PDB file of C-alpha atoms in Angstrom:
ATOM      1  CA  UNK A   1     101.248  96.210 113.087  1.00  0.00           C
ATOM      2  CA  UNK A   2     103.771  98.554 114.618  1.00  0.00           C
ATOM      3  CA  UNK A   3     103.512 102.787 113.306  1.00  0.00           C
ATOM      4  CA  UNK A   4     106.972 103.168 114.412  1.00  0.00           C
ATOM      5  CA  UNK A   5     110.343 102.234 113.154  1.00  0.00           C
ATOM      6  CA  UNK A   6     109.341 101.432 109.605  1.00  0.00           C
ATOM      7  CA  UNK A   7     111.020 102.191 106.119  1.00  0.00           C
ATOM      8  CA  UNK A   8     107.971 103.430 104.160  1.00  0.00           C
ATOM      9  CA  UNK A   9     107.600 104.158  99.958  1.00  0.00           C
ATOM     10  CA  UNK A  10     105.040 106.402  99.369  1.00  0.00           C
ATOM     11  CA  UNK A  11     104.315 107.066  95.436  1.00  0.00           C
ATOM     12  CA  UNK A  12     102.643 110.227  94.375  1.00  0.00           C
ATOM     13  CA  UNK A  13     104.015 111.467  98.056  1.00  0.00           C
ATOM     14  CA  UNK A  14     104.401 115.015  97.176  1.00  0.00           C
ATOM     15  CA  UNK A  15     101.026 116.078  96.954  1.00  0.00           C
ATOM     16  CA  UNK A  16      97.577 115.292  98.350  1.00  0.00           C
ATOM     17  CA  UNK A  17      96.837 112.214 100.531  1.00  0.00           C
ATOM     18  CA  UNK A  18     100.220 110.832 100.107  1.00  0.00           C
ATOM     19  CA  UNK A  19     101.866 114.321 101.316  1.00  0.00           C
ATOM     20  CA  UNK A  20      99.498 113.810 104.428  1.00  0.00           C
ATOM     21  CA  UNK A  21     100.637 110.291 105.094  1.00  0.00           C
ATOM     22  CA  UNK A  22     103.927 111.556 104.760  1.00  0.00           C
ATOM     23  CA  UNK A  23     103.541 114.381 107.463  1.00  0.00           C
ATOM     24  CA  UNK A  24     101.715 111.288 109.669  1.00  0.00           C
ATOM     25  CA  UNK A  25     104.772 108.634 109.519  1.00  0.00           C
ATOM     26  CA  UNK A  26     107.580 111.384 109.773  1.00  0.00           C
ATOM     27  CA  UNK A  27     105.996 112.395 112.950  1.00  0.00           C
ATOM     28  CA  UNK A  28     105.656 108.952 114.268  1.00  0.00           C
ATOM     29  CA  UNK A  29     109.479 108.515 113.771  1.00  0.00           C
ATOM     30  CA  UNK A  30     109.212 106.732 110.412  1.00  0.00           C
ATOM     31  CA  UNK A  31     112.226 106.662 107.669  1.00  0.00           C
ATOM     32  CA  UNK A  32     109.775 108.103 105.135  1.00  0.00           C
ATOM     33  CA  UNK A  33     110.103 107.527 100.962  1.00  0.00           C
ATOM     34  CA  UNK A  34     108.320 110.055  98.855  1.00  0.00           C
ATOM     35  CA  UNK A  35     108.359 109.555  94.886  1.00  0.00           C
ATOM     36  CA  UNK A  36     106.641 111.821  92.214  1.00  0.00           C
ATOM     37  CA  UNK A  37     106.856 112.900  88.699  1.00  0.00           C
ATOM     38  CA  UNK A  38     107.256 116.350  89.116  1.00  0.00           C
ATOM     39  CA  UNK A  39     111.052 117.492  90.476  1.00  0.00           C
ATOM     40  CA  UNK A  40     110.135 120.690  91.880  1.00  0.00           C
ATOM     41  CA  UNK A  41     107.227 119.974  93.467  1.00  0.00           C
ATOM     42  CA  UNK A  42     108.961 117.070  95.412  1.00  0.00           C
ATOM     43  CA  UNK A  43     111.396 119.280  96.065  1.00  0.00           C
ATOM     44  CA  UNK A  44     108.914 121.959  98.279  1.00  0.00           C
ATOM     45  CA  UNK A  45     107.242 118.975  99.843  1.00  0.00           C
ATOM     46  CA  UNK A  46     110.944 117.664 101.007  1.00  0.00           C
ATOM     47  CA  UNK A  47     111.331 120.979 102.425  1.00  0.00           C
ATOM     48  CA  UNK A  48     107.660 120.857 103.971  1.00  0.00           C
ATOM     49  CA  UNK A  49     108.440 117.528 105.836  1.00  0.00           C
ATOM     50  CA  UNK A  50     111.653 117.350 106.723  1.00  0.00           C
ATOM     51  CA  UNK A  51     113.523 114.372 107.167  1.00  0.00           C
ATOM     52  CA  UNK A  52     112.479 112.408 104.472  1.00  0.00           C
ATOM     53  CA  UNK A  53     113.909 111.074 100.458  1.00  0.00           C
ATOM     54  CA  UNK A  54     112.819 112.164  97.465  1.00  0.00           C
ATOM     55  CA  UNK A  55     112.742 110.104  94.450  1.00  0.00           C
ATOM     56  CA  UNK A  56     111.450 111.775  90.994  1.00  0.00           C
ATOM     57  CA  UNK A  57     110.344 108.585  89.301  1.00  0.00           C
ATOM     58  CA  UNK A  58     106.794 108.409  86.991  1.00  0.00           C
ATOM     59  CA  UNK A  59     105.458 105.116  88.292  1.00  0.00           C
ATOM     60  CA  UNK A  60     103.971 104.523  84.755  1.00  0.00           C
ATOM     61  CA  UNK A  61     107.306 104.442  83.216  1.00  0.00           C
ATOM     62  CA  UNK A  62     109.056 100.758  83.548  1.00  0.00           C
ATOM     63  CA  UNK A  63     112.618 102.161  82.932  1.00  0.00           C
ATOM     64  CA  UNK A  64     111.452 104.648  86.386  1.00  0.00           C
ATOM     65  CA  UNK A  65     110.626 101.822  87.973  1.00  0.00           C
ATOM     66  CA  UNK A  66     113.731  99.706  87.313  1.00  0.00           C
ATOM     67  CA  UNK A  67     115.540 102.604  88.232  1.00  0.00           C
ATOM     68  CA  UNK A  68     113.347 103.315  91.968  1.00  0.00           C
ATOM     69  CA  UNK A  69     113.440  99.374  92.575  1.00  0.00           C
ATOM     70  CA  UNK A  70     117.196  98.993  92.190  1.00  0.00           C
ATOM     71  CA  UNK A  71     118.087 102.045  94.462  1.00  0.00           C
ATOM     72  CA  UNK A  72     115.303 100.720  97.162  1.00  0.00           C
ATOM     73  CA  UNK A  73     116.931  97.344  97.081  1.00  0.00           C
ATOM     74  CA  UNK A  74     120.329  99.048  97.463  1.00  0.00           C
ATOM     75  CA  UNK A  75     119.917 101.815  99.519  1.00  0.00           C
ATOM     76  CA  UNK A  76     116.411 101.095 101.625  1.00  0.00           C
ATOM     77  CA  UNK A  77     116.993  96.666 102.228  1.00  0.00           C
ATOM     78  CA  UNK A  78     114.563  97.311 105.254  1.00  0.00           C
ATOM     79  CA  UNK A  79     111.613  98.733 103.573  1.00  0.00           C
ATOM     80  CA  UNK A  80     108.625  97.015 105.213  1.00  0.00           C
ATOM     81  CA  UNK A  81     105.671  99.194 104.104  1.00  0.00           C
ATOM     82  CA  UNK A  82     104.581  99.949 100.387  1.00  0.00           C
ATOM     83  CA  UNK A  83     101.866 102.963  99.646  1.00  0.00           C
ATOM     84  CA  UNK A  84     100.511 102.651  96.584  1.00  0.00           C
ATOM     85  CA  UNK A  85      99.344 106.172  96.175  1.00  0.00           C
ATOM     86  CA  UNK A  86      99.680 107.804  92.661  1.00  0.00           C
ATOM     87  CA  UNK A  87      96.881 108.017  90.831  1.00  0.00           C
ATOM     88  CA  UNK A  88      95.289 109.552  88.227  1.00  0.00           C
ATOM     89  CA  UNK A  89      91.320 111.166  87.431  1.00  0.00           C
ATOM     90  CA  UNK A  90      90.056 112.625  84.205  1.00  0.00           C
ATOM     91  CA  UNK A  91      86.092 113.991  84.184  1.00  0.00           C
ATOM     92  CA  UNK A  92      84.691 112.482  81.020  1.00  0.00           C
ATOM     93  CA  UNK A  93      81.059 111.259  79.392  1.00  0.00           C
ATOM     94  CA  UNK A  94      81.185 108.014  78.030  1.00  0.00           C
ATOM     95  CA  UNK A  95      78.391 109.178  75.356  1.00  0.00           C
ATOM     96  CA  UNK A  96      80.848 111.031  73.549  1.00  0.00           C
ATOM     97  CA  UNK A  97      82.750 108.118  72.144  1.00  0.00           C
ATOM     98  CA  UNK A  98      85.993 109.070  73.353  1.00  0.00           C
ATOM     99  CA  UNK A  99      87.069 106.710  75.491  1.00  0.00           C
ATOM    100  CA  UNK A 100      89.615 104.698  75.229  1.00  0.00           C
ATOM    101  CA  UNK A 101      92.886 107.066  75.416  1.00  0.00           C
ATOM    102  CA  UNK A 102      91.291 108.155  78.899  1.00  0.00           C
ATOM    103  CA  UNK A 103      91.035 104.825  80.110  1.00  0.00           C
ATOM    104  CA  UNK A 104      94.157 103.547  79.155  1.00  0.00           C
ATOM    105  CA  UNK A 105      95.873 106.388  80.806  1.00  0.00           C
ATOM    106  CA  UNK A 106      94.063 105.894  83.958  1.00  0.00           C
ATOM    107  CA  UNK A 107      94.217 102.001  83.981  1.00  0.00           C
ATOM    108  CA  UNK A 108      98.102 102.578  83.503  1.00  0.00           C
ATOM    109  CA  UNK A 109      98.001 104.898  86.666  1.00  0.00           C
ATOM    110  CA  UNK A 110      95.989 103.267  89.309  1.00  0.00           C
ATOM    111  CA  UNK A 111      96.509  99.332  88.292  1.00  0.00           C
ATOM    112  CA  UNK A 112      98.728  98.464  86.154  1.00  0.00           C
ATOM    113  CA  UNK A 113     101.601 100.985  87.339  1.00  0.00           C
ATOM    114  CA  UNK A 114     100.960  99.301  91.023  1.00  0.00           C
ATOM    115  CA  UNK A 115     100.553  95.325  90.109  1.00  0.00           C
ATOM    116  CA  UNK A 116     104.232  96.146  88.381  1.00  0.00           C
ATOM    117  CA  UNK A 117     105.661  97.723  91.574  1.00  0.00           C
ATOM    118  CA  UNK A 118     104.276  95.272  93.986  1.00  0.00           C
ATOM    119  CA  UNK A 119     105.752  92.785  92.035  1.00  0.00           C
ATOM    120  CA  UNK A 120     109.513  94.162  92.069  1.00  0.00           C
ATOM    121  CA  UNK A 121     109.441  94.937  96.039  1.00  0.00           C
ATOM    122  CA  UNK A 122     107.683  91.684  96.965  1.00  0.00           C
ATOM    123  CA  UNK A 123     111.172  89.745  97.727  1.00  0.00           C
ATOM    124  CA  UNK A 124     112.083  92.698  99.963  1.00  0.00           C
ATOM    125  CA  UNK A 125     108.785  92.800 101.681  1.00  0.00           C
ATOM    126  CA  UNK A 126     108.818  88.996 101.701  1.00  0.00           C
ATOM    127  CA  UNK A 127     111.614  88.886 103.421  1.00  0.00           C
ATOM    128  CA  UNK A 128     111.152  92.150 106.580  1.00  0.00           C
ATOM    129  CA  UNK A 129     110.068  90.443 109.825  1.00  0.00           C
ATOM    130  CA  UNK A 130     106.401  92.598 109.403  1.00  0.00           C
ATOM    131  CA  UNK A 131     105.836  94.373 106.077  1.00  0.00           C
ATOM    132  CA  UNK A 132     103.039  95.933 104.697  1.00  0.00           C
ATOM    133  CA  UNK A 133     101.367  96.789 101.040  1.00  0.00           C
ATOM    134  CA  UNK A 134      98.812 100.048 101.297  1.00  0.00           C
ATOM    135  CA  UNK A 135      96.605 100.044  98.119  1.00  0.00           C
ATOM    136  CA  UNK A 136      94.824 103.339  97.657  1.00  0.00           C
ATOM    137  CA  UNK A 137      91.850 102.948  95.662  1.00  0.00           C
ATOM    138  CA  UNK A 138      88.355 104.675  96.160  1.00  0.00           C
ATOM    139  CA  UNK A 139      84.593 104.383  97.172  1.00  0.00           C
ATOM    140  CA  UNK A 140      84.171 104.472  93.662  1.00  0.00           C
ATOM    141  CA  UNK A 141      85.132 101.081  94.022  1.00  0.00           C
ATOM    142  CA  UNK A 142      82.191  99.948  95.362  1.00  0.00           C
ATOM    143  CA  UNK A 143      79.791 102.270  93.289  1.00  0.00           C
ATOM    144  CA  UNK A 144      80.560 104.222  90.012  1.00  0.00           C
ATOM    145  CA  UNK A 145      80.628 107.487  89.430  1.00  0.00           C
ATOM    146  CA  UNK A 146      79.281 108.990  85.896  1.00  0.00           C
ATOM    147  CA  UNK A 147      81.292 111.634  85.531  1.00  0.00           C
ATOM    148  CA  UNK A 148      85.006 109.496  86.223  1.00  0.00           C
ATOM    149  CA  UNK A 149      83.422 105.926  84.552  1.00  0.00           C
ATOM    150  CA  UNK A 150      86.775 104.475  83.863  1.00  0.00           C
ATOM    151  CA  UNK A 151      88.792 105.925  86.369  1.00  0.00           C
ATOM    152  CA  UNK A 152      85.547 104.094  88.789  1.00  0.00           C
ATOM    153  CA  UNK A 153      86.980 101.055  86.447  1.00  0.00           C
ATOM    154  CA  UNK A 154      89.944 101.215  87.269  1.00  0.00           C
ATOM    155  CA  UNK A 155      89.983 101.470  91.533  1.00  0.00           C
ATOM    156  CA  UNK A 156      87.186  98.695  91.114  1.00  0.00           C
ATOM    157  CA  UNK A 157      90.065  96.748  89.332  1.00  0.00           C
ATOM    158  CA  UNK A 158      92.065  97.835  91.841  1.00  0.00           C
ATOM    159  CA  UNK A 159      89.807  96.766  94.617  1.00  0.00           C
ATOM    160  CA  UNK A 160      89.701  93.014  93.022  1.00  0.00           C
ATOM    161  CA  UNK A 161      93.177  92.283  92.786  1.00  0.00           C
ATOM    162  CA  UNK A 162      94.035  94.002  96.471  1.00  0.00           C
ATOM    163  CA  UNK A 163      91.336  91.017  97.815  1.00  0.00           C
ATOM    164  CA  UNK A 164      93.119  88.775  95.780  1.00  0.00           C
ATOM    165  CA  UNK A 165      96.563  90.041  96.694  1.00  0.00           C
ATOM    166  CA  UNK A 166      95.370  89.485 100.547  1.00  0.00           C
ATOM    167  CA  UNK A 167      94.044  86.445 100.048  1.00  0.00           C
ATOM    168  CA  UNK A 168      97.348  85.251  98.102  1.00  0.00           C
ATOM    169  CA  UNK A 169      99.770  86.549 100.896  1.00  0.00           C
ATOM    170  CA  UNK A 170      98.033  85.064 103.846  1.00  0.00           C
ATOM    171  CA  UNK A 171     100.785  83.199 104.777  1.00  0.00           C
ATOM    172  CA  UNK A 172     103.526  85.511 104.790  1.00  0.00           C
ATOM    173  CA  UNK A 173     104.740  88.467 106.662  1.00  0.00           C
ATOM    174  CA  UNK A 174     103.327  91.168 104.633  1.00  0.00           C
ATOM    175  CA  UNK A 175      99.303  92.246 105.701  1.00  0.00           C
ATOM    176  CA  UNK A 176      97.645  93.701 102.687  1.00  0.00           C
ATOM    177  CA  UNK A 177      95.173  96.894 102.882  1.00  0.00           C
ATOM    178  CA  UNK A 178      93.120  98.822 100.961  1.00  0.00           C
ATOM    179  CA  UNK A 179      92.384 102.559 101.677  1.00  0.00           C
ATOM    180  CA  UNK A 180      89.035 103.656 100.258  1.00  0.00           C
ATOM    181  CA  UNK A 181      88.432 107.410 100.865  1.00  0.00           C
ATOM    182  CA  UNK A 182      85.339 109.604 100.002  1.00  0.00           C
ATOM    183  CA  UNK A 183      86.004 112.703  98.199  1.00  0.00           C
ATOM    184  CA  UNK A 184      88.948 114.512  99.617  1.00  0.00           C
ATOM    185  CA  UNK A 185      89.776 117.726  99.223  1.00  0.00           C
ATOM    186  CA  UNK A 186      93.392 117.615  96.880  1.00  0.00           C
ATOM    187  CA  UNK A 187      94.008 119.033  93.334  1.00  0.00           C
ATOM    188  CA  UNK A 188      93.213 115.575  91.829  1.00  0.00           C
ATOM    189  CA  UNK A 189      89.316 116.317  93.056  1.00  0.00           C
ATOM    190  CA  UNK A 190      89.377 119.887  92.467  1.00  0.00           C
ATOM    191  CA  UNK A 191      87.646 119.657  89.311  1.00  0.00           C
ATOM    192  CA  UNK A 192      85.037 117.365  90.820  1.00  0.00           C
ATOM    193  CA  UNK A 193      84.208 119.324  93.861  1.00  0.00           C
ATOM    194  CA  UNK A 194      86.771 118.751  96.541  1.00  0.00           C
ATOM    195  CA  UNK A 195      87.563 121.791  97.576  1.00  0.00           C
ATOM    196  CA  UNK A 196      83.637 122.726  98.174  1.00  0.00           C
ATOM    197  CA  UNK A 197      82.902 119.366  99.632  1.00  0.00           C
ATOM    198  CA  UNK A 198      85.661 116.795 100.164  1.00  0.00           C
ATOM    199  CA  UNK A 199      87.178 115.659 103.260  1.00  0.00           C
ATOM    200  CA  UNK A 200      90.688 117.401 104.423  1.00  0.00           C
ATOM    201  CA  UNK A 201      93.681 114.428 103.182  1.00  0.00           C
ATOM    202  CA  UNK A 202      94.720 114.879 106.457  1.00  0.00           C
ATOM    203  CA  UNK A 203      91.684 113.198 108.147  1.00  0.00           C
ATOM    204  CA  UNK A 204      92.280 110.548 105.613  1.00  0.00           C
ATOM    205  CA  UNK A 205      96.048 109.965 106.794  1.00  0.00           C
ATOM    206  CA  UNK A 206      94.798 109.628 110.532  1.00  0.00           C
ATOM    207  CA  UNK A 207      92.909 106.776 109.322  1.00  0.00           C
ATOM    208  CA  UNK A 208      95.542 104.906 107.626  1.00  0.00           C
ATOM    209  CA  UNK A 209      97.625 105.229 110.672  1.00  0.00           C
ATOM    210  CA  UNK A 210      95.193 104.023 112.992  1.00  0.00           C
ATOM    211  CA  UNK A 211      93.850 101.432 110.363  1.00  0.00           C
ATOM    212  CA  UNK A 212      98.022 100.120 110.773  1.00  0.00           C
ATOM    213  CA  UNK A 213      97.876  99.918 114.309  1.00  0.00           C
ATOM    214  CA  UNK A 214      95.084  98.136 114.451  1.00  0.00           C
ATOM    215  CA  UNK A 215      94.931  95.587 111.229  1.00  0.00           C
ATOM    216  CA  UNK A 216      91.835  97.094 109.776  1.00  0.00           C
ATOM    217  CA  UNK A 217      92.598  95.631 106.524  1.00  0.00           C
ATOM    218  CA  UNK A 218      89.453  98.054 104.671  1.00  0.00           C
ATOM    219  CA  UNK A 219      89.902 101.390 105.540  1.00  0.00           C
ATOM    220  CA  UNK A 220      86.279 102.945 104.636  1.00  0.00           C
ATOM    221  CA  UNK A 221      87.464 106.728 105.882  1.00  0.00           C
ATOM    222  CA  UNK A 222      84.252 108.766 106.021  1.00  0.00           C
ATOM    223  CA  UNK A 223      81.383 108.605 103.837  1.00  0.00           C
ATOM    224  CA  UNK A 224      82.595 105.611 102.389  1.00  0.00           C
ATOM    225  CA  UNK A 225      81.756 103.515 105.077  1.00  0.00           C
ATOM    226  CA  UNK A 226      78.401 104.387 104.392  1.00  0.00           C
ATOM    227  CA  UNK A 227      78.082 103.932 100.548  1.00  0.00           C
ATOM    228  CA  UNK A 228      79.744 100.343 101.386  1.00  0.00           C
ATOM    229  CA  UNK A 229      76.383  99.559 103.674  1.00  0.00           C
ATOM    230  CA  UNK A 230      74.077 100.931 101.245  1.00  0.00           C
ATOM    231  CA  UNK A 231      75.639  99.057  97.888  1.00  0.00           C
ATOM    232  CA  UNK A 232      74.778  96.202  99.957  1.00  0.00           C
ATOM    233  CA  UNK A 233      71.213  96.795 101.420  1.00  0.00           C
ATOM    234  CA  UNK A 234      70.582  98.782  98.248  1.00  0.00           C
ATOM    235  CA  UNK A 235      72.368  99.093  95.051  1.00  0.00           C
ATOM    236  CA  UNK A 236      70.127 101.434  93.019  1.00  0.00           C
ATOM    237  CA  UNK A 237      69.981 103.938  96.005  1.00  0.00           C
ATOM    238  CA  UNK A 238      73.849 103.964  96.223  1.00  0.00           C
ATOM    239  CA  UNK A 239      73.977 104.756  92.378  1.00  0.00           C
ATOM    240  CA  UNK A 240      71.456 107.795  92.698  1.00  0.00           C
ATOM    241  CA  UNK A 241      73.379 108.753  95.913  1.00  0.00           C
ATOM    242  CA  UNK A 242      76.597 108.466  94.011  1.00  0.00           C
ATOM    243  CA  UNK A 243      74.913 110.303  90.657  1.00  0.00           C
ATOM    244  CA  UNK A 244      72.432 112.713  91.743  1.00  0.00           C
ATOM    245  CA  UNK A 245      70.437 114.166  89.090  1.00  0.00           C
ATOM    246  CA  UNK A 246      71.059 117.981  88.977  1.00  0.00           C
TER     247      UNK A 246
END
C-alpha cells in the first residue's frame, strides 16, 4: 500500500518504537497522530517531530477511548492507518505466586486495550479507499520468555487474534499486519537489556515502512526472523535460545 498521503494513529507515539514510526511517516509526508498517557512527554516529542497531533489519552481507559474515537471521527474522517503500539512489560517469576495483578495489567495493555480500539475505528477504516491496522506484538510471540511470562502471554494473544483479524477482513479495504521486533533498545526494555543489546527503534520503523510498501503482512525485523525458523525446525532450541541459563 501507498507510504504517502495517509492519516495515521499511532498509540504510545511519544516514546520508543512508536516515536520512531512517527519520525518515519512525518518524513514521508504523512498527517501523523501520536497518543500517550503522559502530557508532558507528548508534549517534547510534538516538539521533536514537528508537524504532527497530540492526543493524551490512556488506551486502557474506555472513557479515553470514547473520548480519542469521537474526536478521530470528527476531526481525522480520513484516517486510513491504525498503529497499535502501546504496550506494557513487567520482569516477574511466576514461582513466586504473584501473578495475577501483573497479568491483568499487561493483558489490559497489549490486547484487550487494542481489540477495543480496533473495534471503534473499524467503520472509519472500513470505509477509506486503502486502510490499514499495524498490530505491534513481539517475538515473544512465537517463543516465551521466563523472565516477562505473561507479558509473552499476552503478544502471543495478540499474535492469534491479528491472524484472525486478517483472516476476518480479507474482503475489505483494510490489510492487517503484525510487527514482531526482537529486543529493541527503548525504556520499556531497559530493564531487560535493551540498551546493552537491543536493536535501535529506528531500524525497527524502517521496517514497518518498507513492510507497507510492500504488503509484508509479518514483519519479523531482525532476530526475530530467525527465532520464527527455529520454533519451527526446533522448539526446544528456540526456548534455550530465548532462556539461556546464566
Amino acid at each position: 500500500m501507498k507510504t504517502t498521503g495517509n492519516t495515521i494513529l499511532i498509540t504510545g507515539g511519544s516514546a520508543g518504537i512508536g516515536l520512531e514510526m512517527a519520525k518515519v511517516f512525518v518524513q514521508q509526508g504523512n498527517n501523523v497522530i501520536i497518543t500517550g498517557r503522559d502530557a508532558a512527554r507528548l508534549e517534547r516529542a510534538k516538539a521533536q517531530l514537528g508537524k504532527v497531533t497530540a492526543i493524551k489519552a490512556d488506551v486502557t481507559s474506555a472513557d479515553d477511548v470514547e473520548v480519542l474515537t469521537a474526536r478521530i471521527q470528527s476531526e481525522f474522517p480520513e484516517l486510513n492507518i491504525l498503529i497499535n503500539n502501546a504496550g506494557r512489560a513487567l520482569l516477574h517469576d511466576l514461582a513466586e505466586g504473584k501473578t495475577y495483578d501483573i497479568a491483568v495489567d499487561e493483558m489490559t495493555t497489549n490486547y484487550f486495550s487494542i481489540l477495543r480500539l480496533t473495534d471503534k475505528l473499524l467503520p472509519l477504516l472500513k470505509g477509506q479507499k486503502e486502510s490499514a491496522i499495524v498490530n505491534v506484538s513481539s517475538v515473544v510471540a512465537y517463543v516465551p520468555s521466563g523472565n516477562l511470562p505473561t507479558y509473552a502471554a499476552s503478544k502471543a494473544a495478540l499474535h492469534s487474534y491479528t491472524v484472525s483479524l486478517r483472516l476476518a477482513l480479507k474482503d475489505t479495504s483494510i490489510n492487517v499486519f503484525e510487527l514482531m521486533p526482537p529486543l529493541v533498545n527503548t525504556e520499556l526494555s531497559k530493564d531487560i537489556g535493551g540498551a546493552e543489546n537491543g536493536i535501535a527503534p529506528s531500524i525497527v520503523a524502517e521496517d514497518v515502512l518498507d513492510a507497507l510498501s510492500t504488503d509484508r503482512f509479518e514483519i519479523r525485523t531482525g532476530q526475530t526472523e530467525d527465532v520464527y525458523r527455529l520454533s519451527l525446525a526446533n522448539p526446544a532450541e528456540a526456548l534455550n535460545v530465548m532462556n539461556p541459563v546464566t
